Amino acid sequence: MEYFSLTLHEALRRLDTGEISSVTLTESVLARIDSVESTVQAYLALDRERALRQAEQADIVRSKGQAGPLCGIPLAIKDVLCTTAMPTTCGSRMLEHFIAPYDATVVTRLAQAGSILLGKLAMDEFAMGSTSENCAFKLPRNPWNPNCVAGGSSGGSAAAVAADECLASLGSDTGGSIRQPASLCGTVGMKPTYGRVSRYGLVAFASSLDQVGPLTKDVRDCALMMNVISGHDPLDSTSIDQPVPDYLESLRDGLKGMKIGIPREYFGHGLDPEVDKVVRQGMVMLEEAGAELVEVSLPHTGYCVAVYYLIAPAEASSNLARFDGVRYGFRDRSADSLIGMYNTTRSRGFGDEVKRRILIGTYALSSGYYDAFYKKASQVRTLIKEDFARAFAACDLIVSPVVPTPAWKIGDKADDPLALYLSDILTLSANLAGIPGMSVPCGFSREGLPIGMQLQAAHFNEAALLRAAHNLEQRAGVVGKKPALV
Ligand code: GLN
């Protein structure tokens, strides 16, 4: 039996019955990594010995009847989350050897739940990008076609789950970085409501947009992960003190009485016909499960890319000012003055895309331009938020594609930042509005590449997302289909 291919909940069941041990499971996943990682290229750090020690420990804990909700489950996380046990590079030369002095709250929660941390996953540098091609160390591949991108910025998190190199992972989503790679790699991915999951120990990209969330093999696994990572954290002032429902409960029901909105602006120009077809088939499945489909309008959708690509770089330029060669990570030692050291450290430590964002952001925030750019963008952001509030008065969920096209060939858009920015059009608005969004595998293109459906809900209505996603998953018949790796 290939235990590495189990879903998280199926593995838990077998651990519970004693059919497998965590050591067996972890060894199976490590063997899987050995056989496919040279193709998939998802891991920036992997600690086998530690994982096996933790697995032994988990088996002991379980035998004493003290198993936590993820006891003995091997997981991996995006390398943007601080860990004391392994380096946290954010995919950047700037932090190449950086070991964080503390664990992110989500890392602590996963550990307290009994899970095993296998390693850290590849990503676009500082989470800026849509293909993971901006990673300074590795380029994760799409397990369904290794010549194609896995998406980004959590490309490693999606590729590792899709390739069965871990049972589930965490990513971060500032403008689509969980949902987009999940869609391109055929995994489930959820960006929770802003404030639902602690950002403490998540290296900041754009603080008003960033959120941590799970990438999993199916919807039940997503609910299990959400149960563990959600909830208030006094260490993150933006985390919200609101009770966390048991997300597994939301998987019980059909969709009778649920109104699902279809935003006409999301099905416009530039949408690949195959994506359009697969997502529309998914809508029919939701209807068959009892939902009523209604048309809604999000009239400011056309401004999302412009607004996001001002606000996110502006916040990034401020957040990344701390990487100055003095406080963290890399320092260029050849300079002979302080200013010179700042200059050469940042010139050598950051890649092109990060520099581009810092330049755009610094410009947009500079005196005389602030009103014209950042302030204006913030005002339009409010309009985008109001679009959603109006739409959610008429429906419970909004469905759409996640990405306008299936995964593309590595290199195809690498020299065209604007084309990449535009491909984010369908995912940015959830971050701008702070609402939860999810990608659920819906079907495949003719070339066999996965296509996801995006579900979006009002603030703190993750339960409705999971319920609809679970119903879709039962009908779409995608779960259990595996890429033909090796
Ligand atoms: N692709 C978007 C960007 O490059 C979103 C990234 C993210 O969500 N971290 O900014």
mmCIF file of C-alpha atoms in Angstrom, residues 77 98 122 132 177 182 222 234 271 338 376 391 404 427 480:
data_model
loop_
_atom_site.group_PDB
_atom_site.id
_atom_site.type_symbol
_atom_site.label_atom_id
_atom_site.label_comp_id
_atom_site.label_asym_id
_atom_site.label_seq_id
_atom_site.Cartn_x
_atom_site.Cartn_y
_atom_site.Cartn_z
ATOM 1 C CA ILE A 77 4.796 24.509 5.142
ATOM 2 C CA PHE A 98 18.130 32.942 8.444
ATOM 3 C CA ALA A 122 9.507 26.658 -2.294
ATOM 4 C CA SER A 132 7.245 30.480 -8.205
ATOM 5 C CA SER A 177 -1.138 32.694 -3.668
ATOM 6 C CA ALA A 182 -4.126 25.025 -5.784
ATOM 7 C CA CYS A 222 -9.107 21.433 4.526
ATOM 8 C CA PRO A 234 -3.097 37.785 21.188
ATOM 9 C CA LEU A 271 -11.152 33.628 -20.076
ATOM 10 C CA LEU A 338 27.004 52.286 5.895
ATOM 11 C CA LYS A 376 -7.023 56.728 -4.445
ATOM 12 C CA ALA A 391 -23.678 40.797 -3.746
ATOM 13 C CA PRO A 404 -8.279 32.603 -16.465
ATOM 14 C CA THR A 427 -8.239 36.220 -6.967
ATOM 15 C CA GLY A 480 -8.179 10.416 -6.122
#
